[in-house]
PDB file of C-alpha atoms in Angstrom:
ATOM      1  CA  UNK P   1      10.681-188.398  36.830  1.00  0.00           C
ATOM      2  CA  UNK P   2      11.322-186.463  40.193  1.00  0.00           C
ATOM      3  CA  UNK P   3      13.496-183.405  40.538  1.00  0.00           C
ATOM      4  CA  UNK P   4      15.476-184.053  43.796  1.00  0.00           C
ATOM      5  CA  UNK P   5      18.600-181.726  43.621  1.00  0.00           C
ATOM      6  CA  UNK P   6      19.148-178.182  42.675  1.00  0.00           C
ATOM      7  CA  UNK P   7      22.798-177.338  42.585  1.00  0.00           C
ATOM      8  CA  UNK P   8      23.471-173.723  44.191  1.00  0.00           C
ATOM      9  CA  UNK P   9      26.652-171.747  43.635  1.00  0.00           C
ATOM     10  CA  UNK P  10      28.009-170.320  46.780  1.00  0.00           C
ATOM     11  CA  UNK P  11      31.278-168.952  47.676  1.00  0.00           C
ATOM     12  CA  UNK P  12      31.555-170.230  51.011  1.00  0.00           C
ATOM     13  CA  UNK P  13      30.304-173.759  51.979  1.00  0.00           C
ATOM     14  CA  UNK P  14      30.372-173.424  55.588  1.00  0.00           C
ATOM     15  CA  UNK P  15      28.323-169.944  55.564  1.00  0.00           C
ATOM     16  CA  UNK P  16      25.791-171.377  53.441  1.00  0.00           C
ATOM     17  CA  UNK P  17      25.458-174.526  55.697  1.00  0.00           C
ATOM     18  CA  UNK P  18      24.813-171.902  58.389  1.00  0.00           C
ATOM     19  CA  UNK P  19      22.345-170.174  56.368  1.00  0.00           C
ATOM     20  CA  UNK P  20      20.359-173.080  55.113  1.00  0.00           C
ATOM     21  CA  UNK P  21      20.406-175.245  58.418  1.00  0.00           C
ATOM     22  CA  UNK P  22      20.493-172.515  60.856  1.00  0.00           C
ATOM     23  CA  UNK P  23      18.598-169.609  59.433  1.00  0.00           C
ATOM     24  CA  UNK P  24      16.161-171.403  57.144  1.00  0.00           C
ATOM     25  CA  UNK P  25      15.759-174.647  59.095  1.00  0.00           C
ATOM     26  CA  UNK P  26      16.729-177.126  56.581  1.00  0.00           C
ATOM     27  CA  UNK P  27      18.041-180.490  57.315  1.00  0.00           C
ATOM     28  CA  UNK P  28      21.576-181.384  56.471  1.00  0.00           C
ATOM     29  CA  UNK P  29      21.446-184.568  54.907  1.00  0.00           C
ATOM     30  CA  UNK P  30      24.900-184.787  53.282  1.00  0.00           C
ATOM     31  CA  UNK P  31      28.385-183.154  54.292  1.00  0.00           C
ATOM     32  CA  UNK P  32      31.059-185.401  52.853  1.00  0.00           C
ATOM     33  CA  UNK P  33      34.586-185.108  51.345  1.00  0.00           C
ATOM     34  CA  UNK P  34      35.011-188.085  49.125  1.00  0.00           C
ATOM     35  CA  UNK P  35      38.286-187.025  47.824  1.00  0.00           C
ATOM     36  CA  UNK P  36      40.892-184.370  48.093  1.00  0.00           C
ATOM     37  CA  UNK P  37      39.507-180.967  47.231  1.00  0.00           C
ATOM     38  CA  UNK P  38      35.969-182.397  46.840  1.00  0.00           C
ATOM     39  CA  UNK P  39      33.114-181.403  49.179  1.00  0.00           C
ATOM     40  CA  UNK P  40      29.439-182.307  48.762  1.00  0.00           C
ATOM     41  CA  UNK P  41      26.756-180.936  50.875  1.00  0.00           C
ATOM     42  CA  UNK P  42      23.013-181.433  50.586  1.00  0.00           C
ATOM     43  CA  UNK P  43      20.244-180.043  52.627  1.00  0.00           C
ATOM     44  CA  UNK P  44      16.365-180.450  52.366  1.00  0.00           C
ATOM     45  CA  UNK P  45      13.573-178.278  53.465  1.00  0.00           C
ATOM     46  CA  UNK P  46      11.203-179.948  55.679  1.00  0.00           C
ATOM     47  CA  UNK P  47       8.678-181.905  53.884  1.00  0.00           C
ATOM     48  CA  UNK P  48      10.133-181.350  50.702  1.00  0.00           C
ATOM     49  CA  UNK P  49      11.059-183.945  48.044  1.00  0.00           C
ATOM     50  CA  UNK P  50      13.757-181.720  46.669  1.00  0.00           C
ATOM     51  CA  UNK P  51      17.009-180.668  48.023  1.00  0.00           C
ATOM     52  CA  UNK P  52      19.588-177.948  47.490  1.00  0.00           C
ATOM     53  CA  UNK P  53      23.255-178.785  46.985  1.00  0.00           C
ATOM     54  CA  UNK P  54      26.618-177.019  46.923  1.00  0.00           C
ATOM     55  CA  UNK P  55      30.144-177.977  47.638  1.00  0.00           C
ATOM     56  CA  UNK P  56      33.448-177.721  45.979  1.00  0.00           C
ATOM     57  CA  UNK P  57      35.666-179.584  43.479  1.00  0.00           C
ATOM     58  CA  UNK P  58      32.926-180.451  41.122  1.00  0.00           C
ATOM     59  CA  UNK P  59      31.818-178.876  37.698  1.00  0.00           C
ATOM     60  CA  UNK P  60      28.227-178.858  39.218  1.00  0.00           C
ATOM     61  CA  UNK P  61      29.263-176.436  41.623  1.00  0.00           C
ATOM     62  CA  UNK P  62      31.360-174.117  39.380  1.00  0.00           C
ATOM     63  CA  UNK P  63      28.605-171.558  38.749  1.00  0.00           C
ATOM     64  CA  UNK P  64      28.805-167.944  39.488  1.00  0.00           C
ATOM     65  CA  UNK P  65      27.976-167.615  43.492  1.00  0.00           C
ATOM     66  CA  UNK P  66      24.648-165.748  43.532  1.00  0.00           C
ATOM     67  CA  UNK P  67      23.366-166.660  39.937  1.00  0.00           C
ATOM     68  CA  UNK P  68      20.476-168.886  40.919  1.00  0.00           C
ATOM     69  CA  UNK P  69      17.358-166.876  40.568  1.00  0.00           C
ATOM     70  CA  UNK P  70      13.731-167.303  41.703  1.00  0.00           C
ATOM     71  CA  UNK P  71      13.657-170.724  43.428  1.00  0.00           C
ATOM     72  CA  UNK P  72      10.223-171.207  44.946  1.00  0.00           C
ATOM     73  CA  UNK P  73       9.730-172.467  48.359  1.00  0.00           C
ATOM     74  CA  UNK P  74       5.788-173.242  48.433  1.00  0.00           C
ATOM     75  CA  UNK P  75       4.277-172.765  51.944  1.00  0.00           C
ATOM     76  CA  UNK P  76       0.752-173.371  53.233  1.00  0.00           C
ATOM     77  CA  UNK P  77       0.740-169.991  55.245  1.00  0.00           C
ATOM     78  CA  UNK P  78       3.080-167.261  53.948  1.00  0.00           C
ATOM     79  CA  UNK P  79       2.337-164.983  56.833  1.00  0.00           C
ATOM     80  CA  UNK P  80       3.389-167.678  59.259  1.00  0.00           C
ATOM     81  CA  UNK P  81       6.448-168.945  57.276  1.00  0.00           C
ATOM     82  CA  UNK P  82       7.692-165.213  56.658  1.00  0.00           C
ATOM     83  CA  UNK P  83       7.534-164.527  60.293  1.00  0.00           C
ATOM     84  CA  UNK P  84       9.222-167.541  61.183  1.00  0.00           C
ATOM     85  CA  UNK P  85      12.092-166.698  58.937  1.00  0.00           C
ATOM     86  CA  UNK P  86      12.140-163.188  60.104  1.00  0.00           C
ATOM     87  CA  UNK P  87      12.501-164.392  63.566  1.00  0.00           C
ATOM     88  CA  UNK P  88      15.671-166.567  62.599  1.00  0.00           C
ATOM     89  CA  UNK P  89      17.175-163.506  61.151  1.00  0.00           C
ATOM     90  CA  UNK P  90      16.401-163.996  57.383  1.00  0.00           C
ATOM     91  CA  UNK P  91      15.748-160.609  55.482  1.00  0.00           C
ATOM     92  CA  UNK P  92      12.483-161.448  53.926  1.00  0.00           C
ATOM     93  CA  UNK P  93      10.695-158.845  51.801  1.00  0.00           C
ATOM     94  CA  UNK P  94       7.174-157.714  52.273  1.00  0.00           C
ATOM     95  CA  UNK P  95       4.395-160.095  51.225  1.00  0.00           C
ATOM     96  CA  UNK P  96       2.950-159.387  47.822  1.00  0.00           C
ATOM     97  CA  UNK P  97      -0.520-160.369  46.601  1.00  0.00           C
ATOM     98  CA  UNK P  98      -0.177-161.485  42.795  1.00  0.00           C
ATOM     99  CA  UNK P  99      -3.818-162.024  42.378  1.00  0.00           C
ATOM    100  CA  UNK P 100      -5.646-165.463  41.754  1.00  0.00           C
ATOM    101  CA  UNK P 101      -4.775-166.619  45.364  1.00  0.00           C
ATOM    102  CA  UNK P 102      -1.102-166.299  44.840  1.00  0.00           C
ATOM    103  CA  UNK P 103       1.191-164.545  47.318  1.00  0.00           C
ATOM    104  CA  UNK P 104       5.007-164.150  47.529  1.00  0.00           C
ATOM    105  CA  UNK P 105       7.820-162.722  49.602  1.00  0.00           C
ATOM    106  CA  UNK P 106      11.251-162.870  48.306  1.00  0.00           C
ATOM    107  CA  UNK P 107      14.679-163.228  50.085  1.00  0.00           C
ATOM    108  CA  UNK P 108      18.286-164.151  49.205  1.00  0.00           C
ATOM    109  CA  UNK P 109      20.999-166.190  50.658  1.00  0.00           C
ATOM    110  CA  UNK P 110      24.388-164.832  51.491  1.00  0.00           C
ATOM    111  CA  UNK P 111      25.655-165.150  48.166  1.00  0.00           C
ATOM    112  CA  UNK P 112      22.568-163.529  46.521  1.00  0.00           C
ATOM    113  CA  UNK P 113      20.744-166.627  45.116  1.00  0.00           C
ATOM    114  CA  UNK P 114      17.209-165.591  45.284  1.00  0.00           C
ATOM    115  CA  UNK P 115      14.212-167.379  46.682  1.00  0.00           C
ATOM    116  CA  UNK P 116      10.455-166.780  46.788  1.00  0.00           C
ATOM    117  CA  UNK P 117       8.120-167.910  49.603  1.00  0.00           C
ATOM    118  CA  UNK P 118       4.805-168.594  47.731  1.00  0.00           C
ATOM    119  CA  UNK P 119       1.444-169.433  48.855  1.00  0.00           C
ATOM    120  CA  UNK P 120      -1.150-170.700  46.657  1.00  0.00           C
ATOM    121  CA  UNK P 121      -4.543-170.407  48.114  1.00  0.00           C
ATOM    122  CA  UNK P 122      -5.666-173.806  46.700  1.00  0.00           C
ATOM    123  CA  UNK P 123      -2.890-175.814  48.220  1.00  0.00           C
ATOM    124  CA  UNK P 124      -3.984-176.009  51.763  1.00  0.00           C
ATOM    125  CA  UNK P 125      -4.329-178.995  54.078  1.00  0.00           C
ATOM    126  CA  UNK P 126      -4.285-182.278  52.274  1.00  0.00           C
ATOM    127  CA  UNK P 127      -3.797-180.515  49.013  1.00  0.00           C
ATOM    128  CA  UNK P 128      -0.487-178.765  50.260  1.00  0.00           C
TER     129      UNK P 128
END
């Protein structure tokens, strides 16, 4: 089994696209309106096998906007990744050292769905 999509509850699809594509740099893979009142959007972080999705008109998108918590975006170099997001205008928290070679820095999307940039010391180079 492979996890390939995490639905995110958002209040404004176009604002969410701007955040995930323009600010985070995710690739917009899908943006379709297969029927009246239905919109399906899917974006993927570079190098990831898992995407985020949001839209309108489907039960899977009916959650409370901002209710997704603690989604982890694993990076090889958290200092570099954080600096790039800050340059793009994302309000990223300070880097915290959790011990054991794990570091993190958190941020939220415009609705309050939360993410954690995470660096694990043993996941470098080919192991990343």
